Amino acid sequence: MSVSVDGPVTRSSVLDALEAAYPMLRGTIRDHDTKERRPFLRFFVCGEDVSLASPEDPLPEEIASGREPFMVIGAIAGG
Amino acid sequence: MKPSPAERELSREEVARYSRHLLLPEVGPGGQKALKAASVLIVGGGGLGSPAAMYLAAAGVGTLGIADPDVVELTNLQRQLLHKTADIGRPKTDSARETIGGINPHVNVQRMKLRLDSGNALEILSPYDVIIDGSDNFPTRYLLNDACVILGKPNVYGSVFRFEGQVSVFNPTVGGPCYRCLYPAPPPPGLVQSCAEGGVLGVLPGIIGSLQALEAIKLIIGQGDTLTGKLLLFDALGTKFRELTLNRNPDCPVCGHNPTIRTLIDYEDFCGVRALGDQEGGGEEITVEELKERLDRGEDIFILDVREPQEYGICNLGGHLIPPGELPARIAELDRSREIVVYCKTGIRSARAIETLRQKGFTKLRNLKGGINAWADRIDPTMARY
Ligand SMILES: [Zn+2]
């Protein structure tokens, strides 16, 4: 899915826009109160794990332009 | 357990059987003998374990262990090719051995009809060279990860859900990350659905389990690049693969510099599985028999169905449908003065929904124990069970 972000494209602003568009996602990707990433999922940008980077760091141009996805990868357990 | 050098020699029949391998310089007689000498434990004889076991058997892996506590069910046959229609009700380990023996009688199959736990895992894993995680639940995945790290064994990880698959090789002994480096904690029970609740396209575990067999073979013959330090994602709807780089967490509690987990722990507790069960038992459950009786008496009970619309289409109790993802936004549809019985397929998602509703101030809530499957089993045998 794509979202539009006003101002700098960061992890925070992308997830804020996503949660505004899909309120049911609030509290599932980031903790309701602390806004910390929940431990059973990780964030990837251009194949690299950026889960531990600052949420306010600008995301690369590929993401801002929509050419590459900002990926939220969650644990699944089916077998 | 290790064969003697003479036993590792390939017979005439084996040379012919494996000739397409022997023609590959990357495998050749050396690689084929390494496969014959190798032992692989497959945890879970289900959707992932089926192709993994069948390809590893065909490839000539000398010893295959299959650990699975379950018997074959009709709903397994859409994807678990180790088992046939006539096997319904039999232990999966038995039908797995028959299928594997039919593919390659040279394979020594070790059946373990059991659930791995903290008490038996280290002993069961230790004779094997490579472990394949084809399990279907978070407690077993964390257990296998920790046991493999403690024993220094490569863990070929695969998991599937709906149309999505993940594959990796967790091998901290060669510097790679482990499962806990990737996911330090599991999702709370009920937040992420299992395949039994959310479904899975049957061919998907066929692809992911085959990739697990591939990784195991490369580990054994020491050729190519494995998925150590990488997470391979497969999107079945888009037919797209994507490879992500994984980093080792130096503070990982099991493979980090100062590990705090040095022995196996209680994984059901760690994954919150037991806590949810206790909560369900906390006086708020209702059995299908009690619900039937009270409905027959004409009591005023509001029935809330927290499944997905396609599940409602398979069978329902005529309740008000609100899929779990929409519940927070649709709470206004519910009357908090009425008694609400919440149900899903098995009782897990409904327990989670009750938690959400309680946080919003609802008090008259009952969880239908065993979900609509219990209703189909015990009240209405004509109802479809899925
Ligand atoms: Zn680790």
Coordinates of C-alpha atoms and ligand atoms in Angstrom, one line a residue:
Chain A
M1 CA 0.0 0.0 0.0
S2 CA 1.2 3.6 -0.5
V3 CA 0.7 6.6 1.8
S4 CA 1.4 10.3 1.2
V5 CA 3.6 12.1 3.7
D6 CA 3.9 15.9 4.1
G7 CA 7.4 17.1 5.1
P8 CA 10.4 14.9 5.6
V9 CA 10.0 11.2 4.8
T10 CA 11.1 9.3 8.0
R11 CA 10.0 6.1 9.6
S12 CA 7.9 8.1 12.1
S13 CA 6.1 10.1 9.4
V14 CA 5.5 7.0 7.2
L15 CA 4.0 5.0 10.1
D16 CA 2.0 8.0 11.3
A17 CA 0.5 8.3 7.8
L18 CA -0.2 4.6 7.7
E19 CA -1.9 4.6 11.1
A20 CA -4.0 7.6 10.1
A21 CA -5.2 5.8 7.0
Y22 CA -5.7 2.5 8.8
P23 CA -6.5 3.2 12.4
M24 CA -6.8 -0.5 13.2
L25 CA -3.0 -0.7 12.9
R26 CA -2.4 1.5 15.9
G27 CA -0.7 -0.4 18.6
T28 CA 0.2 -3.3 16.3
I29 CA 3.3 -2.1 14.6
R30 CA 4.4 0.4 17.3
D31 CA 3.5 0.3 21.0
H32 CA 0.4 2.4 21.7
D33 CA 2.1 4.6 24.2
T34 CA 5.8 4.5 23.7
K35 CA 5.7 4.4 19.9
E36 CA 8.5 1.8 20.1
R37 CA 8.7 -0.9 17.4
R38 CA 7.1 -4.1 18.8
P39 CA 9.7 -6.9 19.2
F40 CA 8.1 -9.4 16.8
L41 CA 8.6 -7.3 13.8
R42 CA 11.4 -5.4 12.0
F43 CA 11.8 -2.6 9.5
F44 CA 13.8 -3.0 6.3
V45 CA 14.8 -0.4 3.7
C46 CA 16.4 -1.5 0.4
G47 CA 17.2 -5.0 1.9
E48 CA 18.9 -3.6 5.0
D49 CA 17.6 -3.9 8.6
V50 CA 16.9 -0.4 9.9
S51 CA 15.0 -1.4 13.0
L52 CA 17.6 0.0 15.3
A53 CA 18.0 3.3 13.5
S54 CA 16.4 6.5 14.8
P55 CA 12.7 6.8 13.7
E56 CA 13.4 10.4 12.7
D57 CA 16.3 9.5 10.3
P58 CA 15.3 10.5 6.7
L59 CA 14.5 7.4 4.6
P60 CA 16.4 7.1 1.3
E61 CA 15.2 8.6 -2.0
E62 CA 14.1 5.2 -3.3
I63 CA 11.5 5.0 -0.5
A64 CA 10.5 8.6 -0.6
S65 CA 9.8 8.4 -4.3
G66 CA 7.9 5.1 -3.9
R67 CA 10.2 3.1 -6.1
E68 CA 11.2 0.8 -3.2
P69 CA 8.9 -0.3 -0.3
F70 CA 9.4 0.5 3.3
M71 CA 9.0 -3.1 4.7
V72 CA 7.5 -4.1 7.9
I73 CA 8.3 -7.8 8.4
G74 CA 6.5 -9.7 11.1
A75 CA 7.1 -13.1 12.7
I76 CA 4.9 -15.8 11.3
A77 CA 4.9 -19.4 12.7
G78 CA 2.9 -21.6 10.3
G79 CA 4.4 -24.8 9.1
Chain B
M1 CA 25.1 -43.6 14.5
K2 CA 27.9 -42.5 12.2
P3 CA 28.4 -45.0 9.4
S4 CA 31.9 -46.5 9.0
P5 CA 33.9 -45.5 5.9
A6 CA 32.9 -48.8 4.2
E7 CA 29.3 -48.1 4.7
R8 CA 29.7 -44.7 3.1
E9 CA 30.8 -46.3 -0.2
L10 CA 28.1 -46.1 -2.8
S11 CA 26.7 -49.4 -4.2
R12 CA 26.1 -49.9 -7.9
E13 CA 22.4 -49.3 -7.3
E14 CA 23.2 -46.1 -5.4
V15 CA 25.5 -44.9 -8.2
A16 CA 22.7 -45.2 -10.6
R17 CA 20.1 -43.7 -8.3
Y18 CA 22.2 -40.6 -7.6
S19 CA 23.8 -40.4 -11.1
R20 CA 22.3 -36.9 -11.8
H21 CA 24.0 -35.7 -8.6
L22 CA 27.3 -37.5 -9.4
L23 CA 27.4 -35.7 -12.7
L24 CA 27.5 -32.3 -10.9
P25 CA 31.1 -31.4 -10.0
E26 CA 29.7 -29.5 -6.9
V27 CA 28.2 -32.7 -5.6
G28 CA 30.1 -35.7 -7.2
P29 CA 31.0 -38.8 -5.2
G30 CA 32.3 -36.8 -2.3
G31 CA 29.2 -34.8 -1.9
Q32 CA 27.0 -37.9 -2.3
K33 CA 28.9 -39.7 0.3
A34 CA 28.6 -36.7 2.6
L35 CA 24.9 -36.8 2.2
K36 CA 24.8 -40.5 2.9
A37 CA 26.8 -40.0 6.1
A38 CA 24.6 -37.0 7.2
S39 CA 21.7 -36.9 9.6
V40 CA 19.0 -34.3 9.5
L41 CA 16.2 -33.8 12.0
I42 CA 12.9 -32.5 10.6
V43 CA 10.8 -31.0 13.3
G44 CA 7.2 -31.1 12.1
G45 CA 6.0 -33.6 9.6
G46 CA 3.5 -31.1 8.1
G47 CA 3.4 -28.6 5.3
L48 CA 7.1 -27.7 5.5
G49 CA 8.4 -31.0 6.7
S50 CA 6.7 -33.0 3.9
P51 CA 8.7 -31.6 0.9
A52 CA 11.8 -31.2 3.1
A53 CA 11.7 -34.9 4.1
M54 CA 10.8 -36.1 0.6
Y55 CA 13.6 -34.2 -1.2
L56 CA 16.2 -35.0 1.4
A57 CA 15.3 -38.7 1.2
A58 CA 15.4 -38.6 -2.6
A59 CA 18.8 -36.8 -2.4
G60 CA 20.2 -39.6 -0.3
V61 CA 20.6 -38.2 3.2
G62 CA 21.5 -41.3 5.2
T63 CA 19.5 -40.6 8.4
L64 CA 16.3 -38.6 8.6
G65 CA 14.6 -38.0 12.0
I66 CA 10.9 -36.9 12.0
A67 CA 9.5 -35.5 15.2
D68 CA 5.7 -34.8 15.2
P69 CA 3.2 -35.6 17.9
D70 CA 0.1 -35.5 15.7
V71 CA -2.0 -37.8 13.7
V72 CA -3.0 -37.2 10.1
E73 CA -6.2 -35.1 9.7
L74 CA -8.3 -34.5 6.6
T75 CA -7.5 -30.8 6.7
N76 CA -3.7 -31.7 6.4
L77 CA -4.0 -33.3 3.0
Q78 CA -4.3 -30.0 1.0
R79 CA -0.5 -29.5 1.6
Q80 CA 1.1 -32.2 3.6
L81 CA 2.2 -34.6 0.8
L82 CA 3.9 -37.1 3.2
H83 CA 0.4 -38.3 4.1
K84 CA -2.3 -39.9 2.0
T85 CA -6.1 -40.0 2.4
A86 CA -5.9 -43.6 3.8
D87 CA -3.5 -42.3 6.5
I88 CA -6.2 -40.2 8.3
G89 CA -6.0 -41.0 12.0
R90 CA -2.5 -42.6 11.8
P91 CA 0.5 -41.0 13.5
K92 CA 2.2 -38.7 11.0
T93 CA 5.5 -40.3 11.9
D94 CA 4.2 -43.6 10.6
S95 CA 2.9 -42.4 7.3
A96 CA 6.1 -40.2 6.9
R97 CA 8.2 -43.3 7.2
E98 CA 6.2 -45.2 4.6
T99 CA 6.4 -42.4 2.1
I100 CA 10.1 -41.9 2.7
G101 CA 10.8 -45.6 2.4
G102 CA 8.9 -45.7 -0.9
I103 CA 11.0 -42.9 -2.2
N104 CA 14.4 -44.2 -1.1
P105 CA 14.7 -47.4 0.9
H106 CA 18.4 -46.6 1.8
V107 CA 17.3 -43.8 4.2
N108 CA 17.3 -44.7 7.9
V109 CA 14.1 -43.0 9.2
Q110 CA 13.9 -42.3 12.9
R111 CA 10.4 -41.7 14.1
M112 CA 9.6 -39.6 17.1
K113 CA 5.9 -39.3 17.8
L114 CA 6.4 -36.6 20.4
R115 CA 6.3 -32.8 21.0
L116 CA 9.7 -31.3 21.6
D117 CA 10.0 -29.6 25.0
S118 CA 12.6 -28.2 27.3
G119 CA 13.1 -31.6 28.9
N120 CA 13.8 -33.6 25.8
A121 CA 15.0 -31.2 23.1
L122 CA 18.8 -31.2 23.7
E123 CA 18.9 -35.0 23.9
I124 CA 16.8 -35.4 20.7
L125 CA 18.7 -32.8 18.7
S126 CA 22.2 -33.7 19.7
P127 CA 22.9 -36.7 17.3
Y128 CA 21.8 -34.7 14.2
D129 CA 24.0 -32.6 11.9
V130 CA 21.3 -30.2 10.7
I131 CA 18.0 -29.3 12.2
I132 CA 15.0 -28.3 10.0
D133 CA 12.4 -26.1 11.7
G134 CA 9.1 -27.1 10.1
S135 CA 7.1 -26.5 13.3
D136 CA 3.8 -24.6 13.4
N137 CA 4.0 -22.6 16.6
F138 CA 6.1 -20.0 18.3
P139 CA 7.0 -21.9 21.5
T140 CA 8.6 -24.7 19.4
R141 CA 10.4 -22.2 17.2
Y142 CA 12.0 -20.5 20.2
L143 CA 12.8 -23.8 21.8
L144 CA 14.5 -25.1 18.6
N145 CA 16.4 -21.9 18.2
D146 CA 17.8 -21.9 21.7
A147 CA 18.6 -25.6 21.6
C148 CA 20.4 -25.2 18.3
V149 CA 22.5 -22.3 19.6
I150 CA 23.3 -24.2 22.8
L151 CA 24.4 -27.3 20.8
G152 CA 26.1 -25.3 18.0
K153 CA 23.9 -26.8 15.2
P154 CA 22.6 -25.0 12.1
N155 CA 18.9 -24.4 12.2
V156 CA 17.2 -24.2 8.8
Y157 CA 14.2 -22.1 9.4
G158 CA 11.1 -21.8 7.4
S159 CA 7.6 -20.5 8.1
V160 CA 4.5 -19.8 6.1
F161 CA 1.2 -17.9 6.5
R162 CA -1.5 -17.4 3.9
F163 CA 0.6 -16.4 0.8
E164 CA 3.8 -15.4 2.6
G165 CA 6.9 -17.5 3.3
Q166 CA 10.1 -16.8 5.2
V167 CA 13.4 -18.9 5.0
S168 CA 16.7 -18.5 6.7
V169 CA 19.6 -20.4 8.1
F170 CA 20.4 -19.5 11.7
N171 CA 24.0 -20.6 12.4
P172 CA 25.7 -18.5 15.1
T173 CA 28.7 -20.9 15.1
V174 CA 29.8 -19.4 11.8
G175 CA 28.9 -15.9 12.9
G176 CA 25.3 -15.6 11.7
P177 CA 22.4 -14.3 13.6
C178 CA 19.8 -16.5 15.4
Y179 CA 16.0 -16.4 15.4
R180 CA 16.1 -14.3 18.6
C181 CA 18.4 -11.8 17.0
L182 CA 15.6 -11.3 14.4
Y183 CA 12.6 -11.6 16.6
P184 CA 13.5 -11.2 20.3
A185 CA 9.9 -11.9 21.4
P186 CA 6.9 -13.5 19.8
P187 CA 3.7 -11.7 19.1
P188 CA 1.1 -12.0 21.9
P189 CA -1.2 -15.0 21.4
G190 CA -4.2 -14.1 19.3
L191 CA -2.6 -11.1 17.6
V192 CA -1.1 -13.2 14.8
Q193 CA -3.2 -15.9 13.4
S194 CA -2.0 -19.5 12.8
C195 CA -2.5 -21.3 9.5
A196 CA -5.4 -23.1 11.2
E197 CA -7.2 -19.8 11.6
G198 CA -5.8 -17.7 8.7
G199 CA -5.4 -20.3 6.1
V200 CA -2.4 -21.1 3.8
L201 CA -2.1 -21.8 0.1
G202 CA -1.2 -25.4 -0.1
V203 CA 1.7 -25.1 -2.6
L204 CA 3.4 -22.3 -0.5
P205 CA 4.8 -24.7 2.2
G206 CA 5.8 -26.9 -0.8
I207 CA 8.1 -24.1 -2.0
I208 CA 9.4 -23.0 1.4
G209 CA 10.0 -26.6 2.6
S210 CA 11.8 -27.4 -0.6
L211 CA 14.1 -24.4 -0.1
Q212 CA 14.8 -25.7 3.4
A213 CA 15.9 -29.0 1.9
L214 CA 18.1 -27.1 -0.5
E215 CA 19.8 -25.2 2.3
A216 CA 20.3 -28.4 4.3
I217 CA 21.9 -30.1 1.3
K218 CA 24.3 -27.1 0.8
L219 CA 25.3 -27.1 4.4
I220 CA 26.0 -30.9 4.2
I221 CA 28.1 -30.8 1.0
G222 CA 29.7 -27.5 1.8
Q223 CA 28.9 -25.9 -1.6
G224 CA 27.3 -22.6 -2.6
D225 CA 26.0 -19.8 -0.4
T226 CA 23.5 -20.5 2.3
L227 CA 20.9 -18.1 3.7
T228 CA 23.0 -17.6 6.8
G229 CA 22.6 -13.9 7.7
K230 CA 19.8 -13.5 5.2
L231 CA 16.1 -13.7 5.3
L232 CA 14.4 -14.8 2.1
L233 CA 10.8 -13.7 1.7
F234 CA 8.5 -15.2 -0.8
D235 CA 5.2 -13.6 -1.8
A236 CA 3.1 -16.3 -3.5
L237 CA 0.5 -13.9 -4.8
G238 CA 3.0 -11.8 -6.6
T239 CA 5.4 -14.7 -7.3
K240 CA 8.2 -12.5 -5.9
F241 CA 11.3 -13.3 -3.9
R242 CA 13.1 -10.7 -1.8
E243 CA 16.3 -11.2 0.1
L244 CA 17.0 -9.1 3.3
T245 CA 20.2 -8.8 5.2
L246 CA 20.0 -9.9 8.9
N247 CA 22.4 -8.7 11.6
R248 CA 23.6 -10.5 14.6
N249 CA 22.5 -8.8 17.8
P250 CA 25.5 -8.6 20.1
D251 CA 23.1 -8.3 23.0
C252 CA 21.1 -11.3 22.0
P253 CA 20.1 -13.2 25.1
V254 CA 21.1 -16.6 23.6
C255 CA 23.8 -16.0 21.0
G256 CA 25.2 -12.6 22.2
H257 CA 28.4 -11.7 24.0
N258 CA 26.8 -12.2 27.5
P259 CA 24.1 -14.7 27.0
T260 CA 21.5 -14.9 29.8
I261 CA 19.8 -18.0 28.3
R262 CA 22.2 -20.9 28.8
T263 CA 19.7 -23.6 29.3
L264 CA 16.3 -24.2 27.9
I265 CA 13.4 -22.2 29.5
D266 CA 9.6 -22.6 29.6
Y267 CA 8.7 -21.7 26.1
E268 CA 4.9 -21.8 26.5
D269 CA 5.3 -19.3 29.3
F270 CA 7.7 -17.2 27.3
C271 CA 5.2 -17.1 24.4
G272 CA 2.3 -16.3 26.8
V273 CA 0.4 -19.4 25.6
R274 CA -0.3 -20.6 29.1
A275 CA -1.2 -17.1 30.4
L276 CA -3.9 -16.8 27.8
G277 CA -5.3 -20.3 28.6
D278 CA -5.5 -19.3 32.3
Q279 CA -7.3 -16.1 31.4
E280 CA -9.8 -18.0 29.4
G281 CA -10.4 -20.2 32.4
G282 CA -11.0 -17.2 34.6
G283 CA -14.7 -17.6 35.0
E284 CA -15.6 -15.9 31.7
E285 CA -15.9 -19.0 29.5
I286 CA -19.1 -20.6 28.3
T287 CA -19.3 -24.1 26.9
V288 CA -21.1 -24.9 23.7
E289 CA -23.6 -27.0 25.7
E290 CA -24.4 -24.1 28.1
L291 CA -24.8 -21.7 25.2
K292 CA -27.1 -24.1 23.4
E293 CA -29.2 -24.6 26.5
R294 CA -29.5 -20.9 27.2
L295 CA -30.4 -20.1 23.6
D296 CA -33.0 -22.8 23.6
R297 CA -34.5 -21.2 26.7
G298 CA -34.8 -18.0 24.7
E299 CA -32.4 -16.0 26.9
D300 CA -31.2 -12.6 25.6
I301 CA -27.6 -13.3 24.6
F302 CA -25.8 -11.2 22.0
I303 CA -23.5 -13.4 19.9
L304 CA -20.4 -11.7 18.5
D305 CA -18.4 -13.5 15.8
V306 CA -14.8 -12.3 15.5
R307 CA -13.7 -14.2 12.5
E308 CA -13.2 -13.2 8.9
P309 CA -16.1 -12.9 6.4
Q310 CA -14.9 -16.0 4.5
E311 CA -15.0 -18.1 7.7
Y312 CA -18.5 -16.8 8.4
G313 CA -19.4 -18.0 4.9
I314 CA -18.3 -21.6 5.8
C315 CA -20.3 -21.8 9.0
N316 CA -21.7 -19.5 11.6
L317 CA -23.9 -19.3 14.7
G318 CA -26.0 -16.4 13.3
G319 CA -23.9 -14.0 15.3
H320 CA -23.0 -10.4 14.6
L321 CA -19.8 -10.5 12.5
I322 CA -17.0 -8.0 13.3
P323 CA -13.5 -9.2 12.0
P324 CA -10.9 -8.8 14.8
G325 CA -9.0 -6.1 12.9
E326 CA -12.1 -3.9 12.7
L327 CA -13.2 -4.4 16.3
P328 CA -11.6 -1.3 17.8
A329 CA -13.3 0.9 15.2
R330 CA -16.7 -0.8 15.4
I331 CA -17.2 -1.0 19.1
A332 CA -20.2 1.4 18.8
E333 CA -22.1 -1.5 17.2
L334 CA -22.1 -3.3 20.6
D335 CA -24.4 -2.8 23.6
R336 CA -22.4 -3.0 26.8
S337 CA -25.5 -3.6 28.9
R338 CA -26.2 -6.9 27.2
E339 CA -24.4 -10.2 27.8
I340 CA -22.1 -10.8 24.9
V341 CA -20.8 -14.3 24.0
V342 CA -17.7 -13.9 21.7
Y343 CA -16.6 -16.8 19.5
C344 CA -14.1 -17.5 16.7
K345 CA -12.9 -20.8 15.3
T346 CA -11.1 -22.2 18.4
G347 CA -11.4 -19.6 21.1
I348 CA -8.0 -17.8 20.8
R349 CA -9.0 -14.8 18.7
S350 CA -12.2 -14.4 20.8
A351 CA -10.1 -14.3 24.0
R352 CA -8.1 -11.5 22.5
A353 CA -11.3 -9.7 21.5
I354 CA -12.6 -10.0 25.0
E355 CA -9.4 -8.4 26.3
T356 CA -9.9 -5.5 23.8
L357 CA -13.6 -5.1 24.9
R358 CA -12.8 -5.2 28.6
Q359 CA -10.3 -2.4 28.1
K360 CA -13.1 -0.4 26.6
G361 CA -15.3 -0.9 29.7
F362 CA -17.3 -4.0 28.7
T363 CA -18.0 -6.4 31.6
K364 CA -20.6 -8.9 30.6
L365 CA -18.4 -11.0 28.3
R366 CA -18.1 -14.7 27.9
N367 CA -15.7 -16.6 25.6
L368 CA -17.1 -19.6 23.8
K369 CA -14.8 -22.4 24.8
G370 CA -13.4 -24.3 21.8
G371 CA -15.1 -21.8 19.4
I372 CA -17.4 -22.8 16.6
N373 CA -15.4 -26.0 16.0
A374 CA -16.6 -27.2 19.4
W375 CA -20.1 -26.4 18.4
A376 CA -19.7 -28.4 15.2
D377 CA -18.2 -31.3 17.2
R378 CA -20.7 -31.5 20.0
I379 CA -23.9 -29.6 19.2
D380 CA -24.4 -29.7 15.4
P381 CA -22.6 -32.5 13.5
T382 CA -24.1 -31.3 10.2
M383 CA -22.1 -28.0 10.5
A384 CA -19.0 -27.7 8.4
R385 CA -15.8 -28.0 10.3
Y386 CA -12.7 -26.3 8.9
Ligands
ZN1 ZN 20.9 -14.4 18.6

